[in-house]
Short mmCIF file of C-alpha atoms in Angstrom, two decimals:
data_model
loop_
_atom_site.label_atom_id
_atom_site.label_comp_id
_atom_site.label_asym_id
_atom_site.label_seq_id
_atom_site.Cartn_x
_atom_site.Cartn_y
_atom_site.Cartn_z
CA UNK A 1 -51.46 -14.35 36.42
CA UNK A 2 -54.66 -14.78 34.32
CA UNK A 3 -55.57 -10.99 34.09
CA UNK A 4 -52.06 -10.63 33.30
CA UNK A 5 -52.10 -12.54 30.40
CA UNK A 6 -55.61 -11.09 29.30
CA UNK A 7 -54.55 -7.57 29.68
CA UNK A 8 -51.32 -8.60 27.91
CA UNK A 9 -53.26 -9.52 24.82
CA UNK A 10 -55.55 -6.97 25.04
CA UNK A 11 -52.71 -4.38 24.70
CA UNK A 12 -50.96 -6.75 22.28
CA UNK A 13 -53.50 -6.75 20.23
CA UNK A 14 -54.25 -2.87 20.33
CA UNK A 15 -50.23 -2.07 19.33
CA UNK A 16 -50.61 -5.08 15.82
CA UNK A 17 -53.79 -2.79 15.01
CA UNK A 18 -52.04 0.28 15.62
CA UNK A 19 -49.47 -1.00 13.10
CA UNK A 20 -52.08 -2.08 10.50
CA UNK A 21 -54.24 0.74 10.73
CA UNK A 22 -54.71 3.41 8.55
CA UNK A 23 -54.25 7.29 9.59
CA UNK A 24 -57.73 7.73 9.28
CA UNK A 25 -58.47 4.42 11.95
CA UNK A 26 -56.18 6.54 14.75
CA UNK A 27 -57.68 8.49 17.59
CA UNK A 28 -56.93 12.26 16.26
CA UNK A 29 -56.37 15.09 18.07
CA UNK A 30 -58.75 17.97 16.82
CA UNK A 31 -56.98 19.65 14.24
CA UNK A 32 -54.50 22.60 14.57
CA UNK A 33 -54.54 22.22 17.97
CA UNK A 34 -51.69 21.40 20.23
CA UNK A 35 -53.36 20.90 23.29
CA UNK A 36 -55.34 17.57 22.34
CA UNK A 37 -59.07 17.10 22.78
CA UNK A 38 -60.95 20.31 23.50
CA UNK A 39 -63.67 18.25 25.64
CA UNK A 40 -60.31 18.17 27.87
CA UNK A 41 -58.95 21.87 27.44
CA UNK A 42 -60.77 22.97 30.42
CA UNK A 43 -59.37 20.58 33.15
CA UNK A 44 -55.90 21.40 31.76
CA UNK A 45 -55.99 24.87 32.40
CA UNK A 46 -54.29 25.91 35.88
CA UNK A 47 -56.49 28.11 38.02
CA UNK A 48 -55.23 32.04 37.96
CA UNK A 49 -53.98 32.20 41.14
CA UNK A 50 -53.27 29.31 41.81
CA UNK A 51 -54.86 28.20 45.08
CA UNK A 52 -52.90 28.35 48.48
CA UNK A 53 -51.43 24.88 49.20
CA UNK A 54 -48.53 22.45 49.53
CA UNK A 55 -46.77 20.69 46.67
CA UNK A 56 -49.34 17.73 46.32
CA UNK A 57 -51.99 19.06 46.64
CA UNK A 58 -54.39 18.19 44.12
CA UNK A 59 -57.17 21.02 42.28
CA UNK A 60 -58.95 19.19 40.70
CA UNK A 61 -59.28 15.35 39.08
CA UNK A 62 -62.03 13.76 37.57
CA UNK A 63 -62.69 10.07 36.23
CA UNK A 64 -60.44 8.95 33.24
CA UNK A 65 -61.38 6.46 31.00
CA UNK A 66 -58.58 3.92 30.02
CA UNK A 67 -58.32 3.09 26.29
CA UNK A 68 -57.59 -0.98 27.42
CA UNK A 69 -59.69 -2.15 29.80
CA UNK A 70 -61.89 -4.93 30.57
CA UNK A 71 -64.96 -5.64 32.74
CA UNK A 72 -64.92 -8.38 35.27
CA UNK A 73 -67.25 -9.17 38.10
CA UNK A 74 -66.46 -6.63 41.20
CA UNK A 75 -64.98 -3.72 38.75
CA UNK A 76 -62.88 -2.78 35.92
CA UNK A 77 -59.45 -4.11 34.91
CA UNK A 78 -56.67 -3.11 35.18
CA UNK A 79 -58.38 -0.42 37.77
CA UNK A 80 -60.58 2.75 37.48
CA UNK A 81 -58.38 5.85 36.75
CA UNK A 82 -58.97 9.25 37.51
CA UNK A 83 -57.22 12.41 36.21
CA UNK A 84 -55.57 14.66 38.49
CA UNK A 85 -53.88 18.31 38.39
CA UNK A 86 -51.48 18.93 41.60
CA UNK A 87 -49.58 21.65 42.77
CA UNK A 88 -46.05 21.57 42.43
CA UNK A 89 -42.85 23.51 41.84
CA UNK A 90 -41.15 24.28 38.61
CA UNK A 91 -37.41 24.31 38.13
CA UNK A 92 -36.96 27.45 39.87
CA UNK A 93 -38.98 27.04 43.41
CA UNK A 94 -41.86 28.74 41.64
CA UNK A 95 -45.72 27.28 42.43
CA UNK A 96 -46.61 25.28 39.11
CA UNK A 97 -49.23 22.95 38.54
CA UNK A 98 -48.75 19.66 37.08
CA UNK A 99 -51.68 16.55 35.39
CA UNK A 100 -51.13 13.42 35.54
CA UNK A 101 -53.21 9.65 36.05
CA UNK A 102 -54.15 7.66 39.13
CA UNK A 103 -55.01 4.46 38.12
CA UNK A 104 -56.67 2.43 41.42
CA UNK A 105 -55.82 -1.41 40.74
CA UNK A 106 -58.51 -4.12 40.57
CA UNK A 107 -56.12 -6.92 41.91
CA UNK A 108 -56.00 -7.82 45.06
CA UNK A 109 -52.99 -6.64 47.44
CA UNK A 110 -51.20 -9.96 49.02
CA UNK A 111 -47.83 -8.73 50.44
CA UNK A 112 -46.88 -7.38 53.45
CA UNK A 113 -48.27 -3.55 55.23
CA UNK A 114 -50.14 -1.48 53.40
CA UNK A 115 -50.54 -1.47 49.50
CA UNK A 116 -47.68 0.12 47.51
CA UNK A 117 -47.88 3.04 44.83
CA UNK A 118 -45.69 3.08 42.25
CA UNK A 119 -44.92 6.71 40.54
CA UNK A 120 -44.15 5.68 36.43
CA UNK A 121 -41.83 8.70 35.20
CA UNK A 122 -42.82 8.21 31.45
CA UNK A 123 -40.34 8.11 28.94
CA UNK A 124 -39.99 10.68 26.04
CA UNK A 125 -43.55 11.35 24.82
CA UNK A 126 -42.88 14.71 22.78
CA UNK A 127 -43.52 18.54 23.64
CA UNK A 128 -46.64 19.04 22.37
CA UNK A 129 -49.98 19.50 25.06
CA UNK A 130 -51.39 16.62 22.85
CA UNK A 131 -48.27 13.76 24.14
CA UNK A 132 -49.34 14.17 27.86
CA UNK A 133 -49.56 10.93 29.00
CA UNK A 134 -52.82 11.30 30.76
CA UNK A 135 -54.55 12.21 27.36
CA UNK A 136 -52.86 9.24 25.58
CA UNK A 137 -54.43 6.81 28.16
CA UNK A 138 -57.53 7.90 26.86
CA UNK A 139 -56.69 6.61 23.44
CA UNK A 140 -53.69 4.73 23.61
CA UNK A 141 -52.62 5.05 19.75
CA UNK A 142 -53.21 8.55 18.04
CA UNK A 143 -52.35 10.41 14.89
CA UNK A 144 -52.07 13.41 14.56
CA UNK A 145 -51.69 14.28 10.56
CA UNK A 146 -49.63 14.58 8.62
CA UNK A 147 -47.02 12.22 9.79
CA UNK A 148 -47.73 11.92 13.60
CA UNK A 149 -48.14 8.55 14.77
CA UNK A 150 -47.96 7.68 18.46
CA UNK A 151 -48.33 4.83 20.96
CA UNK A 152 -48.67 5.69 25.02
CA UNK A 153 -46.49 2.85 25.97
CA UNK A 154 -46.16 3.31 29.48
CA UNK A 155 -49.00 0.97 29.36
CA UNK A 156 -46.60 -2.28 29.46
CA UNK A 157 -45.26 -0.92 32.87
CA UNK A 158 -47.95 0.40 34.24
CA UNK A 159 -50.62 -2.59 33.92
CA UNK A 160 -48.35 -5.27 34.84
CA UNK A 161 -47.72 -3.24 38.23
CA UNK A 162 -51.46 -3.11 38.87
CA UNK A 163 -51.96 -6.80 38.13
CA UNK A 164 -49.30 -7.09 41.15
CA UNK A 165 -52.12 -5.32 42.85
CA UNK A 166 -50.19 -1.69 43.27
CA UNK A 167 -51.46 1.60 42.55
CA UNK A 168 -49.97 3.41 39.32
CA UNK A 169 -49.42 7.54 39.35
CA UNK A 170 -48.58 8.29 35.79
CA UNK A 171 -47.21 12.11 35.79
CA UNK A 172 -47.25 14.40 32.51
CA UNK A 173 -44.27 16.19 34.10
CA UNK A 174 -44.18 20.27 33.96
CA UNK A 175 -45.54 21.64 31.20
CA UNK A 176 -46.97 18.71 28.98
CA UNK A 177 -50.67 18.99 28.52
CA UNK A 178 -50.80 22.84 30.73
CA UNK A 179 -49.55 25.73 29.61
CA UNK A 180 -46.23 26.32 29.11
CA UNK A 181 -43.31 24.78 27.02
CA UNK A 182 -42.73 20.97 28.65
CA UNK A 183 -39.43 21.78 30.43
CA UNK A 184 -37.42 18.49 29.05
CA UNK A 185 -34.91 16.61 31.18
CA UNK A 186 -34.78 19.82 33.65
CA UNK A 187 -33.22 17.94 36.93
CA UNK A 188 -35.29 19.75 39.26
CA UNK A 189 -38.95 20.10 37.36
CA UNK A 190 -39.10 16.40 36.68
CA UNK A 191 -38.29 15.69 40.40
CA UNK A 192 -40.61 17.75 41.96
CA UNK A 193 -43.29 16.44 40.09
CA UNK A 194 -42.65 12.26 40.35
CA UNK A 195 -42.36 13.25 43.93
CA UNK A 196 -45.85 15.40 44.40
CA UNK A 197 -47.35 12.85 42.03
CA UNK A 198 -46.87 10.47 44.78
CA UNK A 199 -48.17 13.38 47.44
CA UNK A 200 -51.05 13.84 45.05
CA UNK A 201 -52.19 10.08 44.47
CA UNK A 202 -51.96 9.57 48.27
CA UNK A 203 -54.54 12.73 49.48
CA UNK A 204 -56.99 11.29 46.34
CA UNK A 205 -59.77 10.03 48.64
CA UNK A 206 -61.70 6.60 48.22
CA UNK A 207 -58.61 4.26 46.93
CA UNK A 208 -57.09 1.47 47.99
CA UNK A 209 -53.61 3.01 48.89
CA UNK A 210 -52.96 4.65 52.19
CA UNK A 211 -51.94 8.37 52.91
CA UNK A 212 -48.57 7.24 54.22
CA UNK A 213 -47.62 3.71 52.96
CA UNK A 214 -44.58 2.30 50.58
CA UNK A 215 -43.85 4.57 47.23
CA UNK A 216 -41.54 3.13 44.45
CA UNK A 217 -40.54 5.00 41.61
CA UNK A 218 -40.08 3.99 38.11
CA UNK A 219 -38.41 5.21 34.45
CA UNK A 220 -36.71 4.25 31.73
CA UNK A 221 -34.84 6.87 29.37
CA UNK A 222 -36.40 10.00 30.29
CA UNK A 223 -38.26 8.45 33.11
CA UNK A 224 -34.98 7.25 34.39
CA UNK A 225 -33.95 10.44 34.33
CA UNK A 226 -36.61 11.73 36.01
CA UNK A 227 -37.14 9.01 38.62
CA UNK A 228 -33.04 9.57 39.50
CA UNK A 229 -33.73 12.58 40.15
CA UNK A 230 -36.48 12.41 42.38
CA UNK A 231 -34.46 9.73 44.00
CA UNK A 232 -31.51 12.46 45.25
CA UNK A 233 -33.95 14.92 46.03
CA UNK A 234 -36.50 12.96 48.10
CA UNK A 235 -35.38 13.70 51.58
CA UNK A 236 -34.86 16.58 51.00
CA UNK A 237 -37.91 17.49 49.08
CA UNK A 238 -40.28 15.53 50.53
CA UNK A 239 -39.09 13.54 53.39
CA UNK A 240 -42.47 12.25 54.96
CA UNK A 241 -42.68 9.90 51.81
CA UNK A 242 -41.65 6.17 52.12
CA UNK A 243 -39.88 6.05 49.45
CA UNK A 244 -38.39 2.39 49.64
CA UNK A 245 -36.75 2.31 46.10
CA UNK A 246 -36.08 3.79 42.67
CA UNK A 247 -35.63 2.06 39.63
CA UNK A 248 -33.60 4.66 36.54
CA UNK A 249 -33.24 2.79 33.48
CA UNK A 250 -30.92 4.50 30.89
CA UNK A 251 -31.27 7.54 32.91
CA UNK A 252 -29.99 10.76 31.31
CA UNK A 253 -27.58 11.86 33.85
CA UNK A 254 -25.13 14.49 31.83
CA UNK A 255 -26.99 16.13 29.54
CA UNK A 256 -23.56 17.46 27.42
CA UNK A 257 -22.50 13.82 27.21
CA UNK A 258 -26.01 12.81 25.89
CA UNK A 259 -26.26 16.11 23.69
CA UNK A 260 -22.83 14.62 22.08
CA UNK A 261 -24.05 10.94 21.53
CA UNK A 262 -27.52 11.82 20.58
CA UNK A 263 -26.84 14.18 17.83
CA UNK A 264 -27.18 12.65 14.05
CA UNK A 265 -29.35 9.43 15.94
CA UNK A 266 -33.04 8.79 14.96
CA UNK A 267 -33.94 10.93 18.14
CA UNK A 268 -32.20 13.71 17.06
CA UNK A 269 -35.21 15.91 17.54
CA UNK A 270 -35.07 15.73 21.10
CA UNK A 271 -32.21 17.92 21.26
CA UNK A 272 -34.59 20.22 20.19
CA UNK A 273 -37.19 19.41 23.04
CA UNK A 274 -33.92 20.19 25.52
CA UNK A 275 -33.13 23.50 24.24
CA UNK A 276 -36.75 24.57 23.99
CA UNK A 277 -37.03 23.14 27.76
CA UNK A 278 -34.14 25.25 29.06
CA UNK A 279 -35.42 28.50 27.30
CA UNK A 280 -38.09 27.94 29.46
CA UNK A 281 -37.12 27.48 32.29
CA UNK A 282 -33.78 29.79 31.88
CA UNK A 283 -35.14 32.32 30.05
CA UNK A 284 -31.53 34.12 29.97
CA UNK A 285 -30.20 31.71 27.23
CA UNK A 286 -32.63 32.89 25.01
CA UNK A 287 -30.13 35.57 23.14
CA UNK A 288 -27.19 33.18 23.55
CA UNK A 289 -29.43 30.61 21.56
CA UNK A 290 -30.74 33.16 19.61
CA UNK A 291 -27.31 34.47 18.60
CA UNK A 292 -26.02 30.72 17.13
CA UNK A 293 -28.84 29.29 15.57
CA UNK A 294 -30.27 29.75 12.39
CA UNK A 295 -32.86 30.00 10.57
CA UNK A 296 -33.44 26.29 10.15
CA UNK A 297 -32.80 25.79 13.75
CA UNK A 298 -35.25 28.44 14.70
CA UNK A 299 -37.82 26.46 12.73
CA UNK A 300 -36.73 23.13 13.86
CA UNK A 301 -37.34 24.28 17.52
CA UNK A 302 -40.80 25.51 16.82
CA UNK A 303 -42.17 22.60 14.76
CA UNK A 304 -41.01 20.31 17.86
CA UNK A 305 -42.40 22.39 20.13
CA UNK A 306 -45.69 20.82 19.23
CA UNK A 307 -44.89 17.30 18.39
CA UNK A 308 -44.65 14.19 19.67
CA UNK A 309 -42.25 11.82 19.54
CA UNK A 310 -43.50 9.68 16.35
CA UNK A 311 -43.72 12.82 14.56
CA UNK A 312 -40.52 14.18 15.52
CA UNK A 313 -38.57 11.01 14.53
CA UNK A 314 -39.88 11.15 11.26
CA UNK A 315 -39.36 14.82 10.45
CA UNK A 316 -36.09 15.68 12.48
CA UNK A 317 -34.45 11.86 12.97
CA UNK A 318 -30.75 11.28 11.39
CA UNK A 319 -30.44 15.20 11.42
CA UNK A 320 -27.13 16.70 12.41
CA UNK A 321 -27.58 19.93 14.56
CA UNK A 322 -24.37 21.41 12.49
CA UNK A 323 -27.29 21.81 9.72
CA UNK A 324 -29.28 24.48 12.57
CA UNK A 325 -26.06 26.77 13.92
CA UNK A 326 -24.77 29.67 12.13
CA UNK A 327 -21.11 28.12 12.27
CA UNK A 328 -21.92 25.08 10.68
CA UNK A 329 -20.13 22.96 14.04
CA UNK A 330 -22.41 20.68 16.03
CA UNK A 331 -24.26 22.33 19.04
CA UNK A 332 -22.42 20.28 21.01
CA UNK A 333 -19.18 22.36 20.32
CA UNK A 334 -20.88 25.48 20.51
CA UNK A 335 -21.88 25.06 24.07
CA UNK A 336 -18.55 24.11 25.18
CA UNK A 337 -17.66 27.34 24.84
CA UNK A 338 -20.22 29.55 26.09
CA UNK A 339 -20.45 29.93 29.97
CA UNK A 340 -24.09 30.49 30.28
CA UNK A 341 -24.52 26.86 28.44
CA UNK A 342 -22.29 25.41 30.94
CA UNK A 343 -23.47 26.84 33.88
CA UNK A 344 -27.16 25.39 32.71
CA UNK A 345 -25.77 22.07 31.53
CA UNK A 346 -24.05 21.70 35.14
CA UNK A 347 -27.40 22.67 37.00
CA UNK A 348 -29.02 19.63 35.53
CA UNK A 349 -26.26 17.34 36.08
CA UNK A 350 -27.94 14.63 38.51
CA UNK A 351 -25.28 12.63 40.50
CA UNK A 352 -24.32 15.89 43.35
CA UNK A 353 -26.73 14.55 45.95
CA UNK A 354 -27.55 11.26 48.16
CA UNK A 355 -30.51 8.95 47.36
CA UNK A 356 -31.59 7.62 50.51
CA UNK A 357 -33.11 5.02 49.45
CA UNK A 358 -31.88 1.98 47.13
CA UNK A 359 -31.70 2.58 43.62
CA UNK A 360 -31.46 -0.18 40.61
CA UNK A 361 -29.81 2.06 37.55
CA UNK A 362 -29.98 0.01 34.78
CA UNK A 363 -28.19 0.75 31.02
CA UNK A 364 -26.88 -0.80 27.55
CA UNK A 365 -23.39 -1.08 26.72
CA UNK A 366 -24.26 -0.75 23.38
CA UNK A 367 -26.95 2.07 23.98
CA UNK A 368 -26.93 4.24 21.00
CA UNK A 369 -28.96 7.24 23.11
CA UNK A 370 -28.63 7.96 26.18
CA UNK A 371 -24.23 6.72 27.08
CA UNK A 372 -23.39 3.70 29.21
CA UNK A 373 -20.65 5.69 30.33
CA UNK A 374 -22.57 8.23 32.00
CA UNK A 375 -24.95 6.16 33.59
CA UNK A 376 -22.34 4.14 35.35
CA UNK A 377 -20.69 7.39 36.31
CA UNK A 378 -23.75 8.47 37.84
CA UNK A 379 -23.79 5.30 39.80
CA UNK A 380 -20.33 5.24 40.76
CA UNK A 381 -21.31 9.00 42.14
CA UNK A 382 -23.67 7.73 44.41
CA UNK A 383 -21.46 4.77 45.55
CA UNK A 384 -19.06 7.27 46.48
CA UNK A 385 -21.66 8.87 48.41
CA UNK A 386 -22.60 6.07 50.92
CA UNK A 387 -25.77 4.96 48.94
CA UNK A 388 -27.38 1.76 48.15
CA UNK A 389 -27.21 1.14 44.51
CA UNK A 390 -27.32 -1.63 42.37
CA UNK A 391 -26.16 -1.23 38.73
CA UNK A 392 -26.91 -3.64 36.10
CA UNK A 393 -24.96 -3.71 32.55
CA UNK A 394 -26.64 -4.98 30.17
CA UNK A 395 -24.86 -6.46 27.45
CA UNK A 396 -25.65 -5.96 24.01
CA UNK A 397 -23.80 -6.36 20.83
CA UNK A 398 -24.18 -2.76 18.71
CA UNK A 399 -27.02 -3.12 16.86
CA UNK A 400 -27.29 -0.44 14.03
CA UNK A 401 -26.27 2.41 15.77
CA UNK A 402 -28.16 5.68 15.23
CA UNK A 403 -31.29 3.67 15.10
CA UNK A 404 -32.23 3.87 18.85
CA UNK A 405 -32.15 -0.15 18.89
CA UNK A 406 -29.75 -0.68 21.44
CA UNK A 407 -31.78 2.25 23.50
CA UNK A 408 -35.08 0.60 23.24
CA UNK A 409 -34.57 -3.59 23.45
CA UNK A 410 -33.15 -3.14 26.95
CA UNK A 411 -36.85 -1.97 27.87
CA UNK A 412 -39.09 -4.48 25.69
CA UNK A 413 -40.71 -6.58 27.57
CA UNK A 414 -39.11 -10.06 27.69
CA UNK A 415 -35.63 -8.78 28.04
CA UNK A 416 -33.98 -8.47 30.86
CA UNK A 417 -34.63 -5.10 31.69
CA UNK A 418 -38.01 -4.65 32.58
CA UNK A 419 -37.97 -7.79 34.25
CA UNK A 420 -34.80 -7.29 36.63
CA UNK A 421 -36.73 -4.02 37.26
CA UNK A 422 -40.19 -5.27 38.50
CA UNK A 423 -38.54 -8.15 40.47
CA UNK A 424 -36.07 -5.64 42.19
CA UNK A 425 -38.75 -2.79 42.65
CA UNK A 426 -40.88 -5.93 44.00
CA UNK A 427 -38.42 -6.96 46.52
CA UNK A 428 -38.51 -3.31 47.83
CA UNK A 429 -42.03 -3.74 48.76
CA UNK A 430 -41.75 -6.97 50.46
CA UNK A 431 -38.82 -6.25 52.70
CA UNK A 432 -36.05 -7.90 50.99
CA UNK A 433 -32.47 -6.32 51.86
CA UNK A 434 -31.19 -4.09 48.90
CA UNK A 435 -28.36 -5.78 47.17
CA UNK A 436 -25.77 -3.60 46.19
CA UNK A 437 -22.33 -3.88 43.85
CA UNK A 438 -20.95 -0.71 44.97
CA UNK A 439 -17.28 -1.01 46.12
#
């Protein structure tokens, strides 16, 4: 409890700077590039070929040096990280590889079996190389000019699981920090990578986690997404990992309903992440897009392409997408009526297959992002489905809608979310039964 509260200053402290500090006080990425420090550009780019292997298999990693951190007699705290690439498949079956952070805790591991790994899915951290989260570890708070401020905080979730004394893998997710266009919300992308993260932190040699011992994974908003996702995919994807629960907080389930409520919201702009996602990883909608979208939409998709979130708020937020189609409706509309949009839309719907493992799905009534209504379809899905889920409403009054408040206070720490979520994930690792409210 002491290093908590120490490393909960420490970060505390680093997030009242970051709002104090000048532009010029932020780490900076070097400038017009969009793949972050060049020191790093090397370890970023994939092999050509890739080499032969299993999804998991790592590449390459070397040692990562965590922004907060604090000496103490025996080590480092929170842990000593190390950055790792690992194979895995993209959206389509096809070979990919993926970065990410293993972070080896410091505390001491007191339950029962063999120490846990949690996989964090991070939340929305941009499009541009520069957001990866294992690059933002390095500095916690950057800027990248003119109007691109951004905070990696994963942190709060990640630290106060390794004070618990479990190992952290943080994944960047396809295409955020390698080559490529970071394939957004894609269903299967995300999946495969949370659950070869886990592969990949577990073949790292010389840490404190087994090869084969208790995984739980982890996300909020995107990373709820992402993590529920992995959840309905695991035994089928990778069955030999113990995957004993799966917290999905807010998790973007149905993209078209979330498309619809996100539109005209400070987080606009990540509509624009979405459809630059899918043109990547469905190349085919590229004329479709192409063909209702105009100019200002064109640019709108390639300014995002490289930004991160801050930066995308504060250029694209409170935007309508009627202002980027050639009709003048929202995009929304548009894809209702074009099969190939559907078609996508319904590939990515996550909710068709059986977690088998328990699952805490958490959302806002008043969420003014991702819909309540879809989240507790997604868990009534699963219900339906035979599997252990627990769903949690969390009830908020609206609280300026459009601003992404009643998104993002569910999540702070000291509400109930985060808190229901470690205790439950906790539980998981200690044996206790799954509780359930499916009927």
């Amino acid at each position: 409890m002491r290093v908590s509260r120490v490393l909960g200053a420490a970060i505390g402290a680093a997030l009242l700077t970051a709002t104090m500090a000048t532009p010029s006080a932020l780490a900076q990425p070097p400038s017009g590039s969009s793949t972050g420090s060049t020191v790093e550009s090397d370890f970023y780019l994939p092999p050509s070929p890739l080499p032969a292997g299993s999804p998991g298999d790592l590449i390459r990693s070397e040692p990562s040096h965590l922004a907060i951190s604090l000496p103490a007699i025996g080590g480092t705290l929170p842990g000593v990280a190390t950055r790792i690439m690992y194979r895995s498949n993209d959206s389509n079956g096809e070979a990919n590889a993926v970065t990410g952070t293993y972070i080896d805790p410091a505390a001491e591991w007191t339950g029962p079996g063999p120490r846990p790994l949690v996989v964090v899915a991070p939340g929305t951290q941009g499009q541009g190389d520069q957001c990866a989260p294992s690059k933002m570890l390095n500095h916690l708070i950057t800027y990248t000019p003119p109007i691109g401020p951004m905070v990696e905080y994963e942190v709060l979730a990640a630290y106060s699981f390794l004070v618990q004394g479990y190992g952290v893998v943080i994944t960047d997710y396809d295409g955020l920090g390698t080559p490529g266009a970071h394939t957004y919300v894609n269903r299967a992308a995300e999946a495969h990578a949370v659950l070869d993260a886990a592969r990949a932190a577990q073949r790292l040699s010389g840490t404190k986690i087994s090869g084969n011992g208790p995984v739980g994974a982890y996300g909020y908003s995107q990373g709820g997404g992402a993590a529920a996702a992995a959840a309905e995919l695991a035994d089928e994807y990778a069955p030999e990992l113990d995957l004993v629960g799966t917290y999905a907080g807010a998790p973007p389930a149905d993209l078209k309903k979330v498309l619809e409520q996100v539109d005209g919201t400070i987080l606009t702009g990540v509509i624009g992440y979405t459809l630059n996602g899918l043109l990547e990883s469905d190349p085919h909608l590229r004329p479709v897009v192409d063909a209702n979208i105009n100019d200002a939409g064109r640019s709108m998709l390639n300014m995002v392409a490289n930004q991160c979130a801050g930066e995308t708020i504060l250029t694209v937020g409170l935007r309508r997408t009627q202002q980027y189609t050639n009709s003048g409706e929202p995009l929304s509309v548009i894809l209702d009526r074009l099969p190939e949009a559907q078609e996508v839309l319904a590939k990515n719907k996550i909710g068709e297959r059986t977690p088998s493992a328990p699952v805490l799905i958490q959302s806002g009534t008043s969420d003014d992002i991702v819909p309540y209504g879809q989240a507790e379809e997604l868990a009534g899905a699963w219900c339906g489905q035979g599997a252990t889920v627990q769903f949690s409403a969390m009830n908020l009054p609206p609280l300026v809608p459009g601003s992404g408040a009643g998104h993002v206070i569910p999540a702070v720490p000291g509400f109930l979310g985060m808190g229901e979520a470690q205790a439950w994930l906790k539980d998981r690792f200690y044996g206790v039964p799954a509780p359930t409210n499916c009927r």
